Coordinates of N, CA and C in Angstrom, one line a residue:
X1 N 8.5 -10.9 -1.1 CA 8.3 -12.2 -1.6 C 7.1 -12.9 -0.9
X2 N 6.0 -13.2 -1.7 CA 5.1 -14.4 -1.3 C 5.8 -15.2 -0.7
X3 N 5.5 -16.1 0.8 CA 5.5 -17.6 0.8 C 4.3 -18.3 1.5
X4 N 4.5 -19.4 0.9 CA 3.0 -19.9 1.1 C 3.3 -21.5 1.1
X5 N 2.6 -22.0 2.1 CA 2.3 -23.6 2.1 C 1.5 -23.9 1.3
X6 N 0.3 -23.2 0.6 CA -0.6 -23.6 -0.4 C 0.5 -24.0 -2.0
X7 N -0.4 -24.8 -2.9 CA 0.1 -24.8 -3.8 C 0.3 -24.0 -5.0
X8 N -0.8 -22.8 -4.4 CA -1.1 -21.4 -6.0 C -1.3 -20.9 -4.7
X9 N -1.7 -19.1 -5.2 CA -1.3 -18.5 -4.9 C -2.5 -17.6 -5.3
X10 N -3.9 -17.3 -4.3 CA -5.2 -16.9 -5.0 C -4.9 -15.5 -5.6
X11 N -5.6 -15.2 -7.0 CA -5.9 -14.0 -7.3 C -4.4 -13.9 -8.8
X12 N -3.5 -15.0 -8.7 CA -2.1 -14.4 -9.0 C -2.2 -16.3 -10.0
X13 N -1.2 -16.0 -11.1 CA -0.5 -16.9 -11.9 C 0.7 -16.9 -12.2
X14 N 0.8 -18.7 -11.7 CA 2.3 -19.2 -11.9 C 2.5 -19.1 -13.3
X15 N 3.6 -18.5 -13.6 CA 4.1 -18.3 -15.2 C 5.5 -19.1 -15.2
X16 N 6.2 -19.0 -14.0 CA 7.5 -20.1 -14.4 C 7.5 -20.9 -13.2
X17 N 8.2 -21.8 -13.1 CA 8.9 -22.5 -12.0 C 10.2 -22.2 -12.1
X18 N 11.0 -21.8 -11.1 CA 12.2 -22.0 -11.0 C 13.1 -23.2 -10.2
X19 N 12.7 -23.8 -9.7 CA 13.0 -25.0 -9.1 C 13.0 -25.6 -7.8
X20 N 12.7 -26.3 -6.8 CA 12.9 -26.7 -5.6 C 13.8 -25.4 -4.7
X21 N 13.7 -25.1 -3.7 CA 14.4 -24.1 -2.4 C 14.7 -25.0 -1.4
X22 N 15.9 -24.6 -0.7 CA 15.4 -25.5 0.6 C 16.4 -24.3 1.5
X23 N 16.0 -24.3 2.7 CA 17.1 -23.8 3.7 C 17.1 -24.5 4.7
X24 N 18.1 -24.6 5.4 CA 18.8 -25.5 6.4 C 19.7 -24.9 7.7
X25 N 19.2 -25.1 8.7 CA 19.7 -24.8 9.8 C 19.9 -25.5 11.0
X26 N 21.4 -26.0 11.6 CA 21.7 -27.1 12.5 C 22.2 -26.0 13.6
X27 N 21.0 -26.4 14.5 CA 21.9 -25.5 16.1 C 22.0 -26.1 17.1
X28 N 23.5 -26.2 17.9 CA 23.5 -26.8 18.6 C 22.5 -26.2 19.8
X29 N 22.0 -27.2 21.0 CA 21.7 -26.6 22.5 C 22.5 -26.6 23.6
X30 N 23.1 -25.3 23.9 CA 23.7 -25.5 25.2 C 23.7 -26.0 26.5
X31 N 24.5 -26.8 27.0 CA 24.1 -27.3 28.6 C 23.3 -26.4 29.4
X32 N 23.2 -25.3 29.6 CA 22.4 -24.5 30.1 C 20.7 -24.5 29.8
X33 N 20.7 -24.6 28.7 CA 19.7 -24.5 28.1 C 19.2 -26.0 28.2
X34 N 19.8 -27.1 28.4 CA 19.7 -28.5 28.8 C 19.1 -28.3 30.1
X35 N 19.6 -28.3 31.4 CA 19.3 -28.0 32.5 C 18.3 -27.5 32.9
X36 N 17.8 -26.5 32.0 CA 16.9 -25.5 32.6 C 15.6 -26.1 32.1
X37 N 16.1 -27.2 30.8 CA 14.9 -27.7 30.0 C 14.5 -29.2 31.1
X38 N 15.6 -29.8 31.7 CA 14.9 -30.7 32.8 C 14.9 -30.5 34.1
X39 N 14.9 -29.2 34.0 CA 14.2 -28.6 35.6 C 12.7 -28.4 35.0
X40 N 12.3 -27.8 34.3 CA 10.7 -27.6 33.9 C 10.4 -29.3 33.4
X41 N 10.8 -29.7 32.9 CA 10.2 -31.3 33.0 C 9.8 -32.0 33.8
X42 N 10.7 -32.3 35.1 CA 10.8 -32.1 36.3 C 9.6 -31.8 37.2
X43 N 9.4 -30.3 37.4 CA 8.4 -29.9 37.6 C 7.0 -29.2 36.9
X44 N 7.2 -29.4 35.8 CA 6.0 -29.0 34.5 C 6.5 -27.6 33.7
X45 N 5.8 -27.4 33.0 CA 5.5 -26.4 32.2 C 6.6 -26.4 30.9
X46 N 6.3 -25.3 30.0 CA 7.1 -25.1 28.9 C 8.7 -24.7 29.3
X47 N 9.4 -24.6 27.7 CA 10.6 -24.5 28.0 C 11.1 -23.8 27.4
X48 N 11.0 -22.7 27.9 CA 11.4 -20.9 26.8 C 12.2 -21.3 25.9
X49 N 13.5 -22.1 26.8 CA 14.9 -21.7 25.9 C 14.5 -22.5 24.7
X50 N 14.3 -23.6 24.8 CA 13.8 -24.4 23.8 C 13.0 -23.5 22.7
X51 N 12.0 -23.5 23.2 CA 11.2 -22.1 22.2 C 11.6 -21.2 21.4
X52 N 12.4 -20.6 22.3 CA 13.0 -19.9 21.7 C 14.0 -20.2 20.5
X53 N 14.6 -21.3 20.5 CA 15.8 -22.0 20.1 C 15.1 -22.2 18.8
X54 N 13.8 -23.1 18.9 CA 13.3 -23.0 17.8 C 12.7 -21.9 17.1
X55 N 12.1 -21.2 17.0 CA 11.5 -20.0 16.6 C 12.6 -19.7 15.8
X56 N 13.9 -19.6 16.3 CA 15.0 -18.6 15.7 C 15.9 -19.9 14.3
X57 N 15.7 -21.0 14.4 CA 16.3 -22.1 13.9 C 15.3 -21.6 12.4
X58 N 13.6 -21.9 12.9 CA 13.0 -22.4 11.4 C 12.7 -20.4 10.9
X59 N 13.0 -19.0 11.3 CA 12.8 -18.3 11.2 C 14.4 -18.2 10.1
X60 N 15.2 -18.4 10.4 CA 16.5 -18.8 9.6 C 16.4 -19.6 8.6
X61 N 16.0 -21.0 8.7 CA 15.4 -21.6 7.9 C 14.6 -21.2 6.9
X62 N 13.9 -20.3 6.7 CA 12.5 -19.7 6.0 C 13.4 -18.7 4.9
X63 N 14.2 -17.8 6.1 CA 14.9 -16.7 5.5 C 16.2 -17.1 4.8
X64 N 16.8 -18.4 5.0 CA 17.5 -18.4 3.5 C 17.1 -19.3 2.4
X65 N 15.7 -19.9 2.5 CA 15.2 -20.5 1.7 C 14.6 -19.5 0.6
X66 N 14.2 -18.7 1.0 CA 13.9 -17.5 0.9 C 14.7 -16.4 -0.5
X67 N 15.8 -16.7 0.4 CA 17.2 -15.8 -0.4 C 17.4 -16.7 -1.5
X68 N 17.1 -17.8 -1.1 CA 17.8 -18.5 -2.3 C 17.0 -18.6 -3.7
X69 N 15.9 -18.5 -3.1 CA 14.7 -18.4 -4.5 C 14.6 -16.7 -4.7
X70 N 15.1 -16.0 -4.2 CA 15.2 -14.3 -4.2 C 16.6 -14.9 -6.0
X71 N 17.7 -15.3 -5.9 CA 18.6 -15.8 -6.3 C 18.4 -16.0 -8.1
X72 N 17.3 -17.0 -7.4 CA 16.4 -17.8 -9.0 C 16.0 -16.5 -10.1
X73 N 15.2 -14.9 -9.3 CA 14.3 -14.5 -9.4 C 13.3 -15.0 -9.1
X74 N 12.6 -15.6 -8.2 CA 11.0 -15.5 -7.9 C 10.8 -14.9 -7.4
X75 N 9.7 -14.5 -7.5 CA 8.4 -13.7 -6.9 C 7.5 -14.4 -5.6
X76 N 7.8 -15.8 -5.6 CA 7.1 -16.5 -4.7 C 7.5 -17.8 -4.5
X77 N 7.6 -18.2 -3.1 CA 8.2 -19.9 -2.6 C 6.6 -20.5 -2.3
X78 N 6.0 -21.7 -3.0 CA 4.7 -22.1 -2.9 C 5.3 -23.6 -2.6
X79 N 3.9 -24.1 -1.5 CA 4.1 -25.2 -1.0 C 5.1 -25.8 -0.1
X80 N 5.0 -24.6 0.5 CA 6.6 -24.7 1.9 C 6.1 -26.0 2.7
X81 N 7.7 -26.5 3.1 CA 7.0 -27.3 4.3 C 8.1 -27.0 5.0
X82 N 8.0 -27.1 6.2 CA 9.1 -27.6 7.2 C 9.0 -28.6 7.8
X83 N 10.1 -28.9 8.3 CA 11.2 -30.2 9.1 C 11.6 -30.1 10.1
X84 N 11.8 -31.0 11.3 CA 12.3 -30.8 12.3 C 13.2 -32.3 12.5
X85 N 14.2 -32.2 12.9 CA 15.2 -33.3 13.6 C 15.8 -33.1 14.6
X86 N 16.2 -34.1 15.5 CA 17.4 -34.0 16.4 C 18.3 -35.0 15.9
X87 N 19.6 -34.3 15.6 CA 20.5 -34.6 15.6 C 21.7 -35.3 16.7
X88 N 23.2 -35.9 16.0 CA 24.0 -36.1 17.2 C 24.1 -37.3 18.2
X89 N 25.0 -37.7 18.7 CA 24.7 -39.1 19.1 C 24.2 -38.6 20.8
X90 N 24.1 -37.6 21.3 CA 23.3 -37.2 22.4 C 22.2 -36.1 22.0
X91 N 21.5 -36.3 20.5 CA 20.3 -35.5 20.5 C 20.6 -34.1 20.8
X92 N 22.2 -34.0 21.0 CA 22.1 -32.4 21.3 C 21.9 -31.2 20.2
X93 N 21.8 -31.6 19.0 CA 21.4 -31.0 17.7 C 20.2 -30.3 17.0
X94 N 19.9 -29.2 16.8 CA 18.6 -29.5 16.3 C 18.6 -28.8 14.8
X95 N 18.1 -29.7 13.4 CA 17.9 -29.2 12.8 C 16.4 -29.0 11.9
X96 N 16.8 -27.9 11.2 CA 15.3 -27.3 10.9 C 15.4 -27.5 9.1
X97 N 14.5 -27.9 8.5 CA 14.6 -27.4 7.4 C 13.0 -27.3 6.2
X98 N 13.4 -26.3 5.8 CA 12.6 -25.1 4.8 C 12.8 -25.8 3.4
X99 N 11.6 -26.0 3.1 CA 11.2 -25.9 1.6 C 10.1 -26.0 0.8
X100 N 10.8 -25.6 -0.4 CA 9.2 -25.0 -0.9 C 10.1 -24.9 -3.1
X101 N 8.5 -24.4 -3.8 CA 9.1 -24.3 -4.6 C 8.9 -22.9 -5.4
X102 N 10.4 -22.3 -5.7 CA 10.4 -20.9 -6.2 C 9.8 -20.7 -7.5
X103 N 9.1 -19.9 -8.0 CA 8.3 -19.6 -8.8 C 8.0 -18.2 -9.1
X104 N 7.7 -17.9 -10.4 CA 7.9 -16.6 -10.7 C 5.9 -16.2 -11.2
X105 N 5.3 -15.0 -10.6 CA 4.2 -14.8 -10.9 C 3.4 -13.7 -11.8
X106 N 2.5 -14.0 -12.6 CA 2.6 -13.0 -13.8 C 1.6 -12.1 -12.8

């Protein structure tokens, strides 16, 4: 399956729309991964866990946005965006979310 943040899709024609996608993913962050994120604050630099945390949040996000327009039959999710929030009344939340629209291409 195509996906694409563009609106078309060069070389190729949209023949249907199938309608809006979105995928959604809330992960919490462990106290560990808290800790370790204001010891490098602290002293500088990046914050793997974090990175990592994300990477795997909007990589989930993509992949059931994905499935879901797999679902519709498309051929292709055009005009993705993603999202990012923290969630929770201590921010300890992070959500991600994927969307785009599923579309079928002749």
């Amino acid at each position: 399956m195509i996906l694409t943040t563009t609106p078309t899709i060069e070389g190729r024609t949209i023949i249907e729309y199938k309608g809006v996608v979105f995928g959604e993913v809330v992960a919490g962050v462990n106290f560990l991964r808290d800790f370790a994120a204001s010891i490098r604050n602290f002293v500088g630099g990046r914050s793997g866990s974090y990175e990592d945390e994300l990477i795997n949040a909007r990589a989930q996000a993509m992949r059931e946005m994905e499935d879901r327009a797999h679902k519709l039959g498309a051929d292709a999710v055009v005009g993705i965006d993603i999202d990012y929030e923290v969630l929770g009344t201590d921010n300890g939340m992070l959500m991600v979310t994927a969307s785009g629209t599923a579309v079928r291409l002749s």
